[in-house]
Amino acid sequence: MKIGQLAKVSGCSIQTIRYYEKEGLLNPPSRSEGNFRLYDEKALKELEFVKHCRSLDIPLIDIKTLLELKNRPEESCSSINDLIAKQLDLVNQRIKELKVLKSELQIMKKACSSDNTVERCGIMKTLEV
Amino acid sequence: MKIGQLAKVSGCSIQTIRYYEKEGLLNPPSRSEGNFRLYDEKALKELEFVKHCRSLDIPLIDIKTLLELKNRPEESCSSINDLIAKQLDLVNQRIKELKVLKSELQIMKKACSSDNTVERCGIMKTLEV
DNA sequence: CATAGACTCTATAGTTGCTATAGGGTCAAG
DNA sequence: CTTGACCCTATAGCAACTATAGAGTCTATG
């Protein structure tokens, strides 16, 4: 199958597929006589793996690591565990930050009603520290 | 005060201050004979305003809008209210997404103990869709 | 006065993960 | 042959910084 079809099936854009190939996340596929990329079922599976990892906010560099490990079945999977734990920490941290942010924004929202001028705006006063 | 001092007092890096000036968030300050930027108390206040907005994840383009409004005290502050409401929505949305992500990662974390090989790794099996 | 080190300047490139665009080639159907 | 859909590579752009290169300024010290 050609890249457009792969894009359709995977839900990943053509440019992104090419980008992933360039970044080493996907293997360069075989080519047609016209130099079109030709993908098989294995390539689709690999792309879906990458895409799944991305949906977990795992950075590309770490996805590459996972892909390498995937090709070494006899190796210890402790680094996979570490990677997921790290990702979980980052997510927890970000949730915490966003909750603080949310509180601030909620307070600010209450500091002003719609019928003010800028100089009387409670939000603006808060922003001015 | 020169830029290094402003950076120290504000907690904002020298490069970021220059970047904000370049992007139009801060006014170009006066210069010394040696062409060094010279900042006064007003400039510090303006930088702190920008920095506070950034801490709320407000994009620079919107901060510029807020700064413009700040210079128009007689204008209605409804757009300020809208901006904060929008920001709150974005934050709420992102929190929601991260919670889904967290759940997935927690499930994955439980799918594997440390003493496996890659081929037996529950996490890897999950990633493989 | 000379020197050295701290500070400052502008310009440019890089980071991450895409996304868009330009200019040109391939392919199949009419 | 023409046309339109698809494909190719290269490059630039996005957001918000951040780093680096090469050069100038300034102050304290010998």
mmCIF file of C-alpha atoms (C1' of nucleotides) in Angstrom:
data_model
loop_
_atom_site.group_PDB
_atom_site.id
_atom_site.type_symbol
_atom_site.label_atom_id
_atom_site.label_comp_id
_atom_site.label_asym_id
_atom_site.label_seq_id
_atom_site.Cartn_x
_atom_site.Cartn_y
_atom_site.Cartn_z
ATOM 1 C CA MET A 1 0.000 0.000 0.000
ATOM 2 C CA LYS A 2 1.115 3.540 -0.702
ATOM 3 C CA ILE A 3 1.556 6.337 1.811
ATOM 4 C CA GLY A 4 -1.847 7.900 1.276
ATOM 5 C CA GLN A 5 -3.543 4.625 2.047
ATOM 6 C CA LEU A 6 -1.347 4.113 5.098
ATOM 7 C CA ALA A 7 -2.284 7.592 6.260
ATOM 8 C CA LYS A 8 -5.977 6.812 5.883
ATOM 9 C CA VAL A 9 -5.783 3.476 7.655
ATOM 10 C CA SER A 10 -3.618 4.758 10.498
ATOM 11 C CA GLY A 11 -5.150 8.189 10.990
ATOM 12 C CA CYS A 12 -1.659 9.649 10.763
ATOM 13 C CA SER A 13 -0.906 12.357 8.230
ATOM 14 C CA ILE A 14 1.340 11.726 5.223
ATOM 15 C CA GLN A 15 3.767 14.399 6.395
ATOM 16 C CA THR A 16 3.903 12.906 9.866
ATOM 17 C CA ILE A 17 4.632 9.448 8.458
ATOM 18 C CA ARG A 18 7.493 10.875 6.435
ATOM 19 C CA TYR A 19 8.649 12.794 9.507
ATOM 20 C CA TYR A 20 8.694 9.628 11.598
ATOM 21 C CA GLU A 21 10.729 7.880 8.905
ATOM 22 C CA LYS A 22 13.160 10.759 8.828
ATOM 23 C CA GLU A 23 13.507 10.699 12.601
ATOM 24 C CA GLY A 24 14.211 6.978 12.520
ATOM 25 C CA LEU A 25 11.001 5.811 14.126
ATOM 26 C CA LEU A 26 9.860 3.964 11.037
ATOM 27 C CA ASN A 27 12.027 1.936 8.713
ATOM 28 C CA PRO A 28 12.425 3.257 5.181
ATOM 29 C CA PRO A 29 9.997 1.126 3.153
ATOM 30 C CA SER A 30 10.628 -0.395 -0.227
ATOM 31 C CA ARG A 31 9.852 1.766 -3.242
ATOM 32 C CA SER A 32 7.921 1.323 -6.483
ATOM 33 C CA GLU A 33 9.554 1.954 -9.854
ATOM 34 C CA GLY A 34 8.200 5.472 -9.632
ATOM 35 C CA ASN A 35 9.894 5.901 -6.244
ATOM 36 C CA PHE A 36 6.632 5.728 -4.298
ATOM 37 C CA ARG A 37 6.881 4.273 -0.809
ATOM 38 C CA LEU A 38 5.325 0.829 -0.453
ATOM 39 C CA TYR A 39 4.102 -0.283 2.952
ATOM 40 C CA ASP A 40 3.096 -3.715 4.208
ATOM 41 C CA GLU A 41 1.119 -4.872 7.199
ATOM 42 C CA LYS A 42 4.204 -4.901 9.399
ATOM 43 C CA ALA A 43 4.846 -1.218 8.694
ATOM 44 C CA LEU A 44 1.268 -0.398 9.599
ATOM 45 C CA LYS A 45 1.662 -2.214 12.892
ATOM 46 C CA GLU A 46 4.852 -0.345 13.608
ATOM 47 C CA LEU A 47 3.203 2.985 12.859
ATOM 48 C CA GLU A 48 0.297 2.118 15.114
ATOM 49 C CA PHE A 49 2.751 1.337 17.870
ATOM 50 C CA VAL A 50 4.369 4.748 17.464
ATOM 51 C CA LYS A 51 1.034 6.444 17.340
ATOM 52 C CA HIS A 52 -0.138 4.700 20.477
ATOM 53 C CA CYS A 53 2.989 5.826 22.294
ATOM 54 C CA ARG A 54 2.448 9.376 21.108
ATOM 55 C CA SER A 55 -1.067 9.287 22.445
ATOM 56 C CA LEU A 56 0.555 8.680 25.828
ATOM 57 C CA ASP A 57 2.630 11.851 25.381
ATOM 58 C CA ILE A 58 5.780 9.748 25.218
ATOM 59 C CA PRO A 59 8.499 11.783 23.482
ATOM 60 C CA LEU A 60 9.852 10.495 20.197
ATOM 61 C CA ILE A 61 13.280 9.808 21.655
ATOM 62 C CA ASP A 62 11.726 7.465 24.198
ATOM 63 C CA ILE A 63 9.566 5.803 21.572
ATOM 64 C CA LYS A 64 12.704 5.004 19.659
ATOM 65 C CA THR A 65 14.040 3.321 22.766
ATOM 66 C CA LEU A 66 10.875 1.272 23.069
ATOM 67 C CA LEU A 67 11.110 0.247 19.446
ATOM 68 C CA GLU A 68 14.666 -0.904 19.927
ATOM 69 C CA LEU A 69 13.663 -2.921 22.954
ATOM 70 C CA LYS A 70 10.839 -4.425 20.975
ATOM 71 C CA ASN A 71 13.485 -5.898 18.694
ATOM 72 C CA ARG A 72 15.306 -7.417 21.633
ATOM 73 C CA PRO A 73 12.732 -9.780 23.183
ATOM 74 C CA GLU A 74 15.150 -11.491 25.496
ATOM 75 C CA GLU A 75 16.200 -8.305 27.200
ATOM 76 C CA SER A 76 14.948 -7.154 30.569
ATOM 77 C CA CYS A 77 11.925 -4.945 30.386
ATOM 78 C CA SER A 78 12.867 -2.916 33.437
ATOM 79 C CA SER A 79 13.589 0.136 31.343
ATOM 80 C CA ILE A 80 10.096 -0.061 29.892
ATOM 81 C CA ASN A 81 8.733 -0.035 33.413
ATOM 82 C CA ASP A 82 10.949 2.913 34.239
ATOM 83 C CA LEU A 83 9.821 4.802 31.183
ATOM 84 C CA ILE A 84 6.136 4.353 31.945
ATOM 85 C CA ALA A 85 6.699 5.287 35.579
ATOM 86 C CA LYS A 86 8.508 8.423 34.481
ATOM 87 C CA GLN A 87 5.717 9.302 32.120
ATOM 88 C CA LEU A 88 3.177 8.799 34.873
ATOM 89 C CA ASP A 89 5.157 11.136 37.116
ATOM 90 C CA LEU A 90 5.270 13.797 34.445
ATOM 91 C CA VAL A 91 1.536 13.501 33.885
ATOM 92 C CA ASN A 92 0.820 13.687 37.607
ATOM 93 C CA GLN A 93 3.071 16.713 37.883
ATOM 94 C CA ARG A 94 1.359 18.438 35.010
ATOM 95 C CA ILE A 95 -2.087 17.709 36.437
ATOM 96 C CA LYS A 96 -0.991 19.263 39.697
ATOM 97 C CA GLU A 97 0.284 22.382 37.963
ATOM 98 C CA LEU A 98 -2.895 22.721 35.949
ATOM 99 C CA LYS A 99 -5.035 22.446 39.052
ATOM 100 C CA VAL A 100 -3.176 25.332 40.671
ATOM 101 C CA LEU A 101 -3.613 27.261 37.460
ATOM 102 C CA LYS A 102 -7.289 26.414 37.390
ATOM 103 C CA SER A 103 -7.790 27.735 40.914
ATOM 104 C CA GLU A 104 -6.094 30.994 40.050
ATOM 105 C CA LEU A 105 -8.139 31.432 36.929
ATOM 106 C CA GLN A 106 -11.342 30.678 38.795
ATOM 107 C CA ILE A 107 -10.540 33.302 41.411
ATOM 108 C CA MET A 108 -9.767 35.766 38.681
ATOM 109 C CA LYS A 109 -12.966 34.971 36.872
ATOM 110 C CA LYS A 110 -14.915 35.876 39.970
ATOM 111 C CA ALA A 111 -13.002 39.101 40.412
ATOM 112 C CA CYS A 112 -14.794 40.784 37.593
ATOM 113 C CA SER A 113 -18.261 41.032 36.122
ATOM 114 C CA SER A 114 -18.861 41.881 32.517
ATOM 115 C CA ASP A 115 -20.029 45.435 33.011
ATOM 116 C CA ASN A 116 -16.787 47.130 33.934
ATOM 117 C CA THR A 117 -14.175 49.261 32.299
ATOM 118 C CA VAL A 118 -10.584 48.134 32.156
ATOM 119 C CA GLU A 119 -9.537 50.441 34.968
ATOM 120 C CA ARG A 120 -12.114 48.937 37.305
ATOM 121 C CA CYS A 121 -11.493 45.371 36.174
ATOM 122 C CA GLY A 122 -10.751 43.005 39.033
ATOM 123 C CA ILE A 123 -8.944 40.643 36.681
ATOM 124 C CA MET A 124 -6.636 43.321 35.416
ATOM 125 C CA LYS A 125 -5.887 44.405 38.973
ATOM 126 C CA THR A 126 -4.898 40.841 39.822
ATOM 127 C CA LEU A 127 -2.662 40.568 36.757
ATOM 128 C CA GLU A 128 -0.873 43.731 37.748
ATOM 129 C CA VAL A 129 0.561 41.973 40.792
ATOM 130 C CA MET B 1 19.013 49.318 35.728
ATOM 131 C CA LYS B 2 20.580 47.177 33.075
ATOM 132 C CA ILE B 3 19.186 43.974 31.631
ATOM 133 C CA GLY B 4 21.116 41.635 33.896
ATOM 134 C CA GLN B 5 19.707 43.354 36.950
ATOM 135 C CA LEU B 6 16.213 43.299 35.504
ATOM 136 C CA ALA B 7 16.641 39.586 34.853
ATOM 137 C CA LYS B 8 17.677 38.997 38.441
ATOM 138 C CA VAL B 9 14.869 41.048 39.936
ATOM 139 C CA SER B 10 12.192 39.593 37.675
ATOM 140 C CA GLY B 11 13.364 35.987 37.514
ATOM 141 C CA CYS B 12 13.137 36.203 33.747
ATOM 142 C CA SER B 13 16.168 35.363 31.621
ATOM 143 C CA ILE B 14 18.049 38.018 29.653
ATOM 144 C CA GLN B 15 17.281 36.260 26.393
ATOM 145 C CA THR B 16 13.588 36.026 27.235
ATOM 146 C CA ILE B 17 13.460 39.739 28.042
ATOM 147 C CA ARG B 18 15.016 40.524 24.685
ATOM 148 C CA TYR B 19 12.628 38.080 23.054
ATOM 149 C CA TYR B 20 9.624 39.783 24.644
ATOM 150 C CA GLU B 21 10.898 43.136 23.408
ATOM 151 C CA LYS B 22 11.328 41.737 19.936
ATOM 152 C CA GLU B 23 7.819 40.301 19.982
ATOM 153 C CA GLY B 24 6.399 43.647 21.040
ATOM 154 C CA LEU B 25 5.388 42.694 24.552
ATOM 155 C CA LEU B 26 7.842 45.103 26.132
ATOM 156 C CA ASN B 27 8.653 48.600 24.947
ATOM 157 C CA PRO B 28 12.193 49.189 23.698
ATOM 158 C CA PRO B 29 13.906 50.880 26.644
ATOM 159 C CA SER B 30 16.248 53.827 26.509
ATOM 160 C CA ARG B 31 19.939 53.066 25.954
ATOM 161 C CA SER B 32 23.207 54.071 27.610
ATOM 162 C CA GLU B 33 26.042 55.640 25.613
ATOM 163 C CA GLY B 34 27.424 52.141 25.205
ATOM 164 C CA ASN B 35 24.062 50.981 23.806
ATOM 165 C CA PHE B 36 23.096 49.032 26.899
ATOM 166 C CA ARG B 37 19.380 48.821 27.624
ATOM 167 C CA LEU B 38 18.275 50.894 30.611
ATOM 168 C CA TYR B 39 15.159 49.881 32.494
ATOM 169 C CA ASP B 40 13.104 51.762 35.060
ATOM 170 C CA GLU B 41 10.523 50.690 37.616
ATOM 171 C CA LYS B 42 7.726 50.937 35.053
ATOM 172 C CA ALA B 43 9.483 48.467 32.754
ATOM 173 C CA LEU B 44 9.900 46.053 35.633
ATOM 174 C CA LYS B 45 6.197 46.276 36.388
ATOM 175 C CA GLU B 46 5.355 45.632 32.753
ATOM 176 C CA LEU B 47 7.641 42.595 32.648
ATOM 177 C CA GLU B 48 6.078 41.255 35.817
ATOM 178 C CA PHE B 49 2.668 41.641 34.228
ATOM 179 C CA VAL B 50 3.808 39.614 31.211
ATOM 180 C CA LYS B 51 5.402 37.026 33.392
ATOM 181 C CA HIS B 52 2.287 36.662 35.494
ATOM 182 C CA CYS B 53 0.211 36.128 32.377
ATOM 183 C CA ARG B 54 2.671 33.522 31.144
ATOM 184 C CA SER B 55 2.373 31.711 34.441
ATOM 185 C CA LEU B 56 -1.312 31.354 33.567
ATOM 186 C CA ASP B 57 -0.354 29.729 30.251
ATOM 187 C CA ILE B 58 -1.784 32.690 28.386
ATOM 188 C CA PRO B 59 -0.232 32.796 24.893
ATOM 189 C CA LEU B 60 1.891 35.782 23.980
ATOM 190 C CA ILE B 61 -0.556 36.989 21.378
ATOM 191 C CA ASP B 62 -3.260 37.239 24.033
ATOM 192 C CA ILE B 63 -0.911 38.919 26.461
ATOM 193 C CA LYS B 64 -0.319 41.580 23.873
ATOM 194 C CA THR B 65 -4.049 42.122 23.726
ATOM 195 C CA LEU B 66 -4.207 42.476 27.501
ATOM 196 C CA LEU B 67 -1.365 44.974 27.445
ATOM 197 C CA GLU B 68 -3.158 47.041 24.844
ATOM 198 C CA LEU B 69 -6.315 47.007 26.923
ATOM 199 C CA LYS B 70 -4.309 48.046 29.941
ATOM 200 C CA ASN B 71 -3.484 51.217 28.051
ATOM 201 C CA ARG B 72 -7.156 51.876 27.393
ATOM 202 C CA PRO B 73 -8.678 52.193 30.876
ATOM 203 C CA GLU B 74 -12.004 53.491 29.709
ATOM 204 C CA GLU B 75 -12.704 50.526 27.504
ATOM 205 C CA SER B 76 -14.980 47.665 28.384
ATOM 206 C CA CYS B 77 -13.207 44.770 30.045
ATOM 207 C CA SER B 78 -15.487 42.146 28.578
ATOM 208 C CA SER B 79 -12.752 40.816 26.360
ATOM 209 C CA ILE B 80 -10.597 40.295 29.433
ATOM 210 C CA ASN B 81 -13.363 38.254 30.939
ATOM 211 C CA ASP B 82 -13.651 36.277 27.714
ATOM 212 C CA LEU B 83 -9.959 35.642 27.595
ATOM 213 C CA ILE B 84 -9.801 34.301 31.148
ATOM 214 C CA ALA B 85 -12.887 32.168 30.547
ATOM 215 C CA LYS B 86 -11.276 30.735 27.422
ATOM 216 C CA GLN B 87 -8.089 30.017 29.300
ATOM 217 C CA LEU B 88 -10.046 28.291 32.036
ATOM 218 C CA ASP B 89 -11.754 26.112 29.424
ATOM 219 C CA LEU B 90 -8.440 25.146 27.890
ATOM 220 C CA VAL B 91 -7.046 24.262 31.299
ATOM 221 C CA ASN B 92 -10.096 22.201 32.189
ATOM 222 C CA GLN B 93 -9.862 20.412 28.874
ATOM 223 C CA ARG B 94 -6.200 19.646 29.336
ATOM 224 C CA ILE B 95 -6.794 18.356 32.876
ATOM 225 C CA LYS B 96 -9.436 16.031 31.498
ATOM 226 C CA GLU B 97 -7.107 14.715 28.824
ATOM 227 C CA LEU B 98 -4.313 14.185 31.311
ATOM 228 C CA LYS B 99 -6.589 12.246 33.637
ATOM 229 C CA VAL B 100 -7.461 9.833 30.823
ATOM 230 C CA LEU B 101 -3.790 9.527 30.061
ATOM 231 C CA LYS B 102 -3.037 8.920 33.721
ATOM 232 C CA SER B 103 -5.541 6.095 33.907
ATOM 233 C CA GLU B 104 -4.041 4.408 30.880
ATOM 234 C CA LEU B 105 -0.537 4.721 32.227
ATOM 235 C CA GLN B 106 -1.603 3.350 35.607
ATOM 236 C CA ILE B 107 -3.159 0.319 33.979
ATOM 237 C CA MET B 108 -0.036 -0.204 31.954
ATOM 238 C CA LYS B 109 2.143 0.121 34.992
ATOM 239 C CA LYS B 110 0.253 -2.709 36.637
ATOM 240 C CA ALA B 111 0.556 -4.879 33.550
ATOM 241 C CA CYS B 112 4.179 -5.620 34.196
ATOM 242 C CA SER B 113 6.517 -6.364 37.061
ATOM 243 C CA SER B 114 10.188 -5.643 36.910
ATOM 244 C CA ASP B 115 11.390 -9.195 36.474
ATOM 245 C CA ASN B 116 10.338 -9.848 32.918
ATOM 246 C CA THR B 117 11.878 -9.948 29.515
ATOM 247 C CA VAL B 118 10.608 -7.719 26.760
ATOM 248 C CA GLU B 119 8.709 -10.515 25.058
ATOM 249 C CA ARG B 120 6.745 -11.224 28.233
ATOM 250 C CA CYS B 121 6.259 -7.569 29.113
ATOM 251 C CA GLY B 122 2.631 -6.660 29.705
ATOM 252 C CA ILE B 123 3.323 -3.037 28.925
ATOM 253 C CA MET B 124 4.836 -3.843 25.569
ATOM 254 C CA LYS B 125 1.892 -6.073 24.750
ATOM 255 C CA THR B 126 -0.449 -3.180 25.471
ATOM 256 C CA LEU B 127 1.556 -0.802 23.327
ATOM 257 C CA GLU B 128 1.401 -3.206 20.445
ATOM 258 C CA VAL B 129 -2.329 -2.608 20.215
ATOM 259 C "C1'" DC C 1 47.859 52.789 30.396
ATOM 260 C "C1'" DA C 2 46.918 47.776 29.764
ATOM 261 C "C1'" DT C 3 44.529 43.803 30.999
ATOM 262 C "C1'" DA C 4 41.095 40.724 32.493
ATOM 263 C "C1'" DG C 5 36.748 39.452 33.615
ATOM 264 C "C1'" DA C 6 31.961 40.495 33.860
ATOM 265 C "C1'" DC C 7 28.485 42.263 31.306
ATOM 266 C "C1'" DT C 8 26.123 43.627 27.109
ATOM 267 C "C1'" DC C 9 24.922 43.672 22.082
ATOM 268 C "C1'" DT C 10 22.860 41.547 17.531
ATOM 269 C "C1'" DA C 11 22.267 37.735 14.691
ATOM 270 C "C1'" DT C 12 21.379 33.222 14.069
ATOM 271 C "C1'" DA C 13 20.436 28.562 15.024
ATOM 272 C "C1'" DG C 14 18.311 25.058 17.717
ATOM 273 C "C1'" DT C 15 14.587 22.553 20.600
ATOM 274 C "C1'" DT C 16 9.952 19.456 19.923
ATOM 275 C "C1'" DG C 17 6.498 17.619 17.030
ATOM 276 C "C1'" DC C 18 4.465 18.462 13.804
ATOM 277 C "C1'" DT C 19 2.330 21.166 9.483
ATOM 278 C "C1'" DA C 20 2.330 23.740 5.214
ATOM 279 C "C1'" DT C 21 4.160 24.920 0.844
ATOM 280 C "C1'" DA C 22 6.934 24.919 -3.492
ATOM 281 C "C1'" DG C 23 8.220 22.748 -7.493
ATOM 282 C "C1'" DG C 24 8.412 18.778 -9.834
ATOM 283 C "C1'" DG C 25 7.530 13.582 -10.966
ATOM 284 C "C1'" DT C 26 4.205 9.335 -11.401
ATOM 285 C "C1'" DC C 27 0.066 7.067 -12.642
ATOM 286 C "C1'" DA C 28 -4.367 5.919 -14.370
ATOM 287 C "C1'" DA C 29 -8.453 7.144 -16.790
ATOM 288 C "C1'" DG C 30 -10.685 9.558 -20.530
ATOM 289 C "C1'" DC D 1 -2.134 13.388 -25.119
ATOM 290 C "C1'" DT D 2 -4.362 15.680 -21.066
ATOM 291 C "C1'" DT D 3 -5.966 15.983 -16.547
ATOM 292 C "C1'" DG D 4 -6.426 15.228 -11.889
ATOM 293 C "C1'" DA D 5 -5.094 12.564 -7.972
ATOM 294 C "C1'" DC D 6 -1.240 11.095 -5.813
ATOM 295 C "C1'" DC D 7 3.566 11.036 -4.735
ATOM 296 C "C1'" DC D 8 8.435 12.913 -4.053
ATOM 297 C "C1'" DT D 9 12.179 16.010 -1.598
ATOM 298 C "C1'" DA D 10 13.401 20.202 0.392
ATOM 299 C "C1'" DT D 11 12.482 23.870 3.100
ATOM 300 C "C1'" DA D 12 10.162 26.950 6.018
ATOM 301 C "C1'" DG D 13 7.028 27.910 9.671
ATOM 302 C "C1'" DC D 14 4.583 27.481 14.289
ATOM 303 C "C1'" DA D 15 5.061 28.611 19.736
ATOM 304 C "C1'" DA D 16 8.027 30.034 23.361
ATOM 305 C "C1'" DC D 17 11.755 30.030 24.467
ATOM 306 C "C1'" DT D 18 17.194 28.905 24.800
ATOM 307 C "C1'" DA D 19 21.972 28.652 23.316
ATOM 308 C "C1'" DT D 20 25.880 30.202 20.846
ATOM 309 C "C1'" DA D 21 29.076 33.085 18.082
ATOM 310 C "C1'" DG D 22 31.586 37.055 17.589
ATOM 311 C "C1'" DA D 23 32.188 41.457 18.954
ATOM 312 C "C1'" DG D 24 31.664 45.757 21.949
ATOM 313 C "C1'" DT D 25 31.392 48.069 26.782
ATOM 314 C "C1'" DC D 26 32.708 48.801 31.413
ATOM 315 C "C1'" DT D 27 35.115 48.586 35.724
ATOM 316 C "C1'" DA D 28 38.627 47.297 38.812
ATOM 317 C "C1'" DT D 29 43.384 46.202 39.390
ATOM 318 C "C1'" DG D 30 48.302 46.233 38.603
#
